[in-house]
PDB file of C-alpha atoms in Angstrom:
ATOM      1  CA  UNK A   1     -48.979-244.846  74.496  1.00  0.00           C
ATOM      2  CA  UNK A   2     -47.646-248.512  74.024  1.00  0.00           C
ATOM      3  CA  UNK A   3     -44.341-248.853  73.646  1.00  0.00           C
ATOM      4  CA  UNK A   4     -44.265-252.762  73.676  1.00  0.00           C
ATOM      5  CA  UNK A   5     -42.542-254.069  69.962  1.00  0.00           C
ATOM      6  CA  UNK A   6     -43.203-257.428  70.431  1.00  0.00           C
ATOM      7  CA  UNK A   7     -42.877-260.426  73.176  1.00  0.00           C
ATOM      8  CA  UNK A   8     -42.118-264.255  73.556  1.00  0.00           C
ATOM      9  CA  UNK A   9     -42.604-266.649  76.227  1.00  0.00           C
ATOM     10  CA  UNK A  10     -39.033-265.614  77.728  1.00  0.00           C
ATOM     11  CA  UNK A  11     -38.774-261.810  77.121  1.00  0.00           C
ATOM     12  CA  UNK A  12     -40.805-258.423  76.626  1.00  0.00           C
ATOM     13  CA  UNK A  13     -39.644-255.796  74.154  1.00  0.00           C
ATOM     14  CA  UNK A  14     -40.207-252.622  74.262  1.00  0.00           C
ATOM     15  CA  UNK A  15     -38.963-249.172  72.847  1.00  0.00           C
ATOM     16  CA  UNK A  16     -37.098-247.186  75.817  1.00  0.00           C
ATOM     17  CA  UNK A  17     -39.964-244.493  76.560  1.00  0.00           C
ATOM     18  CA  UNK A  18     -37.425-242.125  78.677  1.00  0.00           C
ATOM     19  CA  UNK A  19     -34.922-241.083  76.022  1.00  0.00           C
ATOM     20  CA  UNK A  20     -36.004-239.580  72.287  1.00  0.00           C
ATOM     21  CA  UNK A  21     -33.297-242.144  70.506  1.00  0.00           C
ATOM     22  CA  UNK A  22     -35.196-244.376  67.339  1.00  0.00           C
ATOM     23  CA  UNK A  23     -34.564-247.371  67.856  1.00  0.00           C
ATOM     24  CA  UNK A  24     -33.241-248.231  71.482  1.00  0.00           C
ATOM     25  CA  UNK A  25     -35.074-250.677  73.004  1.00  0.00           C
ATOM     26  CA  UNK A  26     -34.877-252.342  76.004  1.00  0.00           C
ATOM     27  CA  UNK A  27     -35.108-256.182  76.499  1.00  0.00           C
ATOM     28  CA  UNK A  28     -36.750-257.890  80.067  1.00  0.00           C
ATOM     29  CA  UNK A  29     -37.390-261.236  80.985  1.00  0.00           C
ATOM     30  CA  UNK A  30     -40.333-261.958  82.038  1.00  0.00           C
ATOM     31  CA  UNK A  31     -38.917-263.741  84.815  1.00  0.00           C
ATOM     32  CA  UNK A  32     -38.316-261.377  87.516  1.00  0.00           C
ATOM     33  CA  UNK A  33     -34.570-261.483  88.019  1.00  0.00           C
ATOM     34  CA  UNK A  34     -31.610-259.277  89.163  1.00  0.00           C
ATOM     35  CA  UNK A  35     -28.876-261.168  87.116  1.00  0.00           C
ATOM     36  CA  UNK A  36     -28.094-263.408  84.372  1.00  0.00           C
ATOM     37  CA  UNK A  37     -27.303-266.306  86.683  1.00  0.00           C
ATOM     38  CA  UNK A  38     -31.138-266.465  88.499  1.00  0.00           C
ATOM     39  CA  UNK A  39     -32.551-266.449  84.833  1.00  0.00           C
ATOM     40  CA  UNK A  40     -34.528-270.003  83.980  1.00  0.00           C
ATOM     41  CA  UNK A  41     -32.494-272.306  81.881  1.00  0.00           C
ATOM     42  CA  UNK A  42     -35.123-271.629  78.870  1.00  0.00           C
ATOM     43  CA  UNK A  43     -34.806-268.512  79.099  1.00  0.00           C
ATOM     44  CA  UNK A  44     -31.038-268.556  79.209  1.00  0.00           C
ATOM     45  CA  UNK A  45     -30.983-270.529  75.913  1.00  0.00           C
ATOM     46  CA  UNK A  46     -33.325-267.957  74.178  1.00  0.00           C
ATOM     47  CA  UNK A  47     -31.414-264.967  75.392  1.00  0.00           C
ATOM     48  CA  UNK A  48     -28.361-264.620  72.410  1.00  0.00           C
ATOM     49  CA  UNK A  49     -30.942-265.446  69.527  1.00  0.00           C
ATOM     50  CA  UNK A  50     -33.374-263.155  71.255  1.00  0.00           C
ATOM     51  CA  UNK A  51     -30.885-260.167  71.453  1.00  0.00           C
ATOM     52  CA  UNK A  52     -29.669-261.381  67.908  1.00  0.00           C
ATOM     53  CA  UNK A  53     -32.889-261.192  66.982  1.00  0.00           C
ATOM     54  CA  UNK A  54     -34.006-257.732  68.165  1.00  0.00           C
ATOM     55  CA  UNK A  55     -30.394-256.260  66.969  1.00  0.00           C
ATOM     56  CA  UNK A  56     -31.475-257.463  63.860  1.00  0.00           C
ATOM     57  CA  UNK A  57     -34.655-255.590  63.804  1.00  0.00           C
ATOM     58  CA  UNK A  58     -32.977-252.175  65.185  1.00  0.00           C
ATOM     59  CA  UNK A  59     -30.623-252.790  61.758  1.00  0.00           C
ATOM     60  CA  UNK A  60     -33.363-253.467  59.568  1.00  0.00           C
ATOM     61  CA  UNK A  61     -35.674-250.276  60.379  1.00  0.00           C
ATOM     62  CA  UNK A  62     -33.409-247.725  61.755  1.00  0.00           C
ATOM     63  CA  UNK A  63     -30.317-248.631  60.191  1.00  0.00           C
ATOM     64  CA  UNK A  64     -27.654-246.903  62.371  1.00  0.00           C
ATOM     65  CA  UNK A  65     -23.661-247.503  62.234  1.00  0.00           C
ATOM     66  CA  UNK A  66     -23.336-249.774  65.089  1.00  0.00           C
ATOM     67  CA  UNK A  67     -25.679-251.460  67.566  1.00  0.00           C
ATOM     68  CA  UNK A  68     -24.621-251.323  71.241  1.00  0.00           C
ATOM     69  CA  UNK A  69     -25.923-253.772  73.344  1.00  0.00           C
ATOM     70  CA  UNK A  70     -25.536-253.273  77.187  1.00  0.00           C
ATOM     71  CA  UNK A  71     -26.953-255.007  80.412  1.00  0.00           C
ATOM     72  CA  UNK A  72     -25.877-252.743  83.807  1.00  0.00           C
ATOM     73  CA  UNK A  73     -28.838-252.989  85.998  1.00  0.00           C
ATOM     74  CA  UNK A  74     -27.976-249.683  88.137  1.00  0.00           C
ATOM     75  CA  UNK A  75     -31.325-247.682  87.873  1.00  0.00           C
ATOM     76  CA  UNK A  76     -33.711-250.517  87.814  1.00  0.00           C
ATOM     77  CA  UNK A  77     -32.478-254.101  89.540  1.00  0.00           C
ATOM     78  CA  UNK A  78     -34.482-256.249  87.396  1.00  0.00           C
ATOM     79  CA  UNK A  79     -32.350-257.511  84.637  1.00  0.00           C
ATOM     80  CA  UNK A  80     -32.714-256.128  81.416  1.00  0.00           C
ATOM     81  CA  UNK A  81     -30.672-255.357  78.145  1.00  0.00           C
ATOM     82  CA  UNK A  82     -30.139-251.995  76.149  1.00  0.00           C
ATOM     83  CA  UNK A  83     -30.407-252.622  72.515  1.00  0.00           C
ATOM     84  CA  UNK A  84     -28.774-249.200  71.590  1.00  0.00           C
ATOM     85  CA  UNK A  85     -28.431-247.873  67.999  1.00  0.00           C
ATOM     86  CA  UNK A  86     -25.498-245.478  66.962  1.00  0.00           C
ATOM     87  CA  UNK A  87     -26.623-243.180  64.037  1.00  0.00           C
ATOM     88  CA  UNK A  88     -24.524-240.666  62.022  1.00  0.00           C
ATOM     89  CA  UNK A  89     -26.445-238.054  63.430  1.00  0.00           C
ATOM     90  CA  UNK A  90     -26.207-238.889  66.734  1.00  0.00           C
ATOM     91  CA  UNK A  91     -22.281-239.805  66.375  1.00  0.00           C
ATOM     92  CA  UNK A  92     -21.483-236.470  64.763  1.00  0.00           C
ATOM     93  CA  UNK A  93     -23.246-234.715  67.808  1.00  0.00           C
ATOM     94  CA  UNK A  94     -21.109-236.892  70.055  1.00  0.00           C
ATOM     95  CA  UNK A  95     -17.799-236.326  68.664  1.00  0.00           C
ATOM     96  CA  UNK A  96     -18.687-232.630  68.750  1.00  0.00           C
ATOM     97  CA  UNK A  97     -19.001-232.962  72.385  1.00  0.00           C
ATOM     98  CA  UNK A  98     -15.925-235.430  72.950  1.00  0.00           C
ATOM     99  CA  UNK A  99     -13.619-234.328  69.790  1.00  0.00           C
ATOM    100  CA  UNK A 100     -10.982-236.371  71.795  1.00  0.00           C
ATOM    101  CA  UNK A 101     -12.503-239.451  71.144  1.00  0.00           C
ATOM    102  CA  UNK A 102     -12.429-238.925  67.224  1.00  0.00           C
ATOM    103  CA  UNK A 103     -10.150-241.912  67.165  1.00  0.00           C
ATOM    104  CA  UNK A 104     -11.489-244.731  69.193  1.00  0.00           C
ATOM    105  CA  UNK A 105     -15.418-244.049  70.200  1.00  0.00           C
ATOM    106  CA  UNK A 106     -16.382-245.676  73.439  1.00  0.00           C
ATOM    107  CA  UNK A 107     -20.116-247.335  73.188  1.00  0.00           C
ATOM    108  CA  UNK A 108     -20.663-247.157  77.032  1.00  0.00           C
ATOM    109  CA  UNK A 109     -19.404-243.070  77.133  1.00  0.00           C
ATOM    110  CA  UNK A 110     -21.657-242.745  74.076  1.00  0.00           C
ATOM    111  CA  UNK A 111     -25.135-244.400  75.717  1.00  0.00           C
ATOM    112  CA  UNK A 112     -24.452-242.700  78.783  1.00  0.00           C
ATOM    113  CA  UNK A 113     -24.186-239.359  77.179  1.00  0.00           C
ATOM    114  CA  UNK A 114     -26.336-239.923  74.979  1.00  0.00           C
ATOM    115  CA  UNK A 115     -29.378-241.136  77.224  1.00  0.00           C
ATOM    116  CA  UNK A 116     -28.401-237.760  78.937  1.00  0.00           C
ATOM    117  CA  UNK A 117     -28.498-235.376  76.049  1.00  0.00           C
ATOM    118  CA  UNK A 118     -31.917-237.295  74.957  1.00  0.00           C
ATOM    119  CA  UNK A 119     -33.514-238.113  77.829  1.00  0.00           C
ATOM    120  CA  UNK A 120     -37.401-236.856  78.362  1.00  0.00           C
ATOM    121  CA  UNK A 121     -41.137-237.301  79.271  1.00  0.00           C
ATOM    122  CA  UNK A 122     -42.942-240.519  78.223  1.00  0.00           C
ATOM    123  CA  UNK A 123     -45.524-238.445  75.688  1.00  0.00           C
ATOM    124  CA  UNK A 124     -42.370-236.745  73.831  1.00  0.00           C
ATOM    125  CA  UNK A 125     -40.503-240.634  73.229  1.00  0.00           C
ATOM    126  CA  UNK A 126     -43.159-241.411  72.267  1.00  0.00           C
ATOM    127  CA  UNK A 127     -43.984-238.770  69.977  1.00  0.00           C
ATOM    128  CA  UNK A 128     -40.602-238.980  68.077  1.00  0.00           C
ATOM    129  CA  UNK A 129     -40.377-242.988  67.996  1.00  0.00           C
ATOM    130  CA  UNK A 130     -43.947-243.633  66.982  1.00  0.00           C
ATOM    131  CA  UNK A 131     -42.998-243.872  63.339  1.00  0.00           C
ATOM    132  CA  UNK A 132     -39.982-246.338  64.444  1.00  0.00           C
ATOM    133  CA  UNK A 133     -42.160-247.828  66.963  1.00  0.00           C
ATOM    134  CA  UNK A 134     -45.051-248.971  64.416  1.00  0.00           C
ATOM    135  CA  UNK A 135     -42.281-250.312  61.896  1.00  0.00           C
ATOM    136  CA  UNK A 136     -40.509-252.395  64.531  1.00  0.00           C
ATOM    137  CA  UNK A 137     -43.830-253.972  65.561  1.00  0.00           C
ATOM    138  CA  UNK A 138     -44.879-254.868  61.667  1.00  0.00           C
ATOM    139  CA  UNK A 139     -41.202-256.105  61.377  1.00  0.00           C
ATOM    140  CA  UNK A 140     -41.628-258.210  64.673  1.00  0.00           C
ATOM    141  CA  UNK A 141     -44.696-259.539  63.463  1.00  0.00           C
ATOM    142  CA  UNK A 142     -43.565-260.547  59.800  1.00  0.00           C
ATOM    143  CA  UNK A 143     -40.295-262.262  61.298  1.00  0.00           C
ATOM    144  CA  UNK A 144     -42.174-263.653  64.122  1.00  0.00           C
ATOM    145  CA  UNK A 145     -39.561-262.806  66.238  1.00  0.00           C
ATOM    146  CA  UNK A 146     -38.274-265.799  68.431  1.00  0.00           C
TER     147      UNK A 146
END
């Protein structure tokens, strides 16, 4: 199982293997840092075309209603961002759950719940996501992704 879409010098992407959601991927440095502020000055200058970049590869392939994307750093230290697609599907399933959010949806209520409600074993994220998995890479690789 490889979950790895694609890398640069600065950053690793890969698809999160711990939740059944197409499309959410997780961006690391490769430097080896707890927060934005230890990150090398390369790296720095990469990071908003590199999350550009990889939001614009989540839009391409999986298409969803919005793109969340989150850095919080609370179950792993190393810094690292959550690339995190909204899809009909999974918005309809979330505003049956929260019908009092109908009117104003809250993106860090939403990935929370939904890395809850989808969370599971490496082989079954992987399972489900291998189709969005392969097109992200060929994507990655056409685009030559920063």
């Amino acid at each position: 199982m490889n979950f790895e879409i694609g890398r640069s010098e600065d950053f690793l992407v890969e698809h999160c293997y711990s939740c059944a959601v197409p499309g959410y991927l997780v961006v690391s440095p490769l430097a080896a840092v707890e927060s934005l502020d230890a990150l090398p000055s390369r790296s720095l200058e990469n990071l908003g075309p590199s999350l550009a970049a990889v939001t614009a590869l989540v839009k391409e392939i999986v298409k969803p209603l919005r793109v969340y994307c989150a850095q919080f750093g609370e179950e792993q230290s190393q810094l690292h961002f959550h690339i995190f697609p909204r899809g009909a599907a999974l918005t309809r399933e979330y505003l049956d759950a929260f019908p009092q959010h109908a009117s104003q949806i809250r993106g860090p209520i939403v990935l929370d719940w939904a890395r809850d409600q989808y969370r599971c074993s490496k082989e079954s994220a992987y399972e489900s996501n291998a189709h969005v998995i392969d097109q992200l890479r060929k994507l990655w690789a056409v685009q030559q992704c920063y």
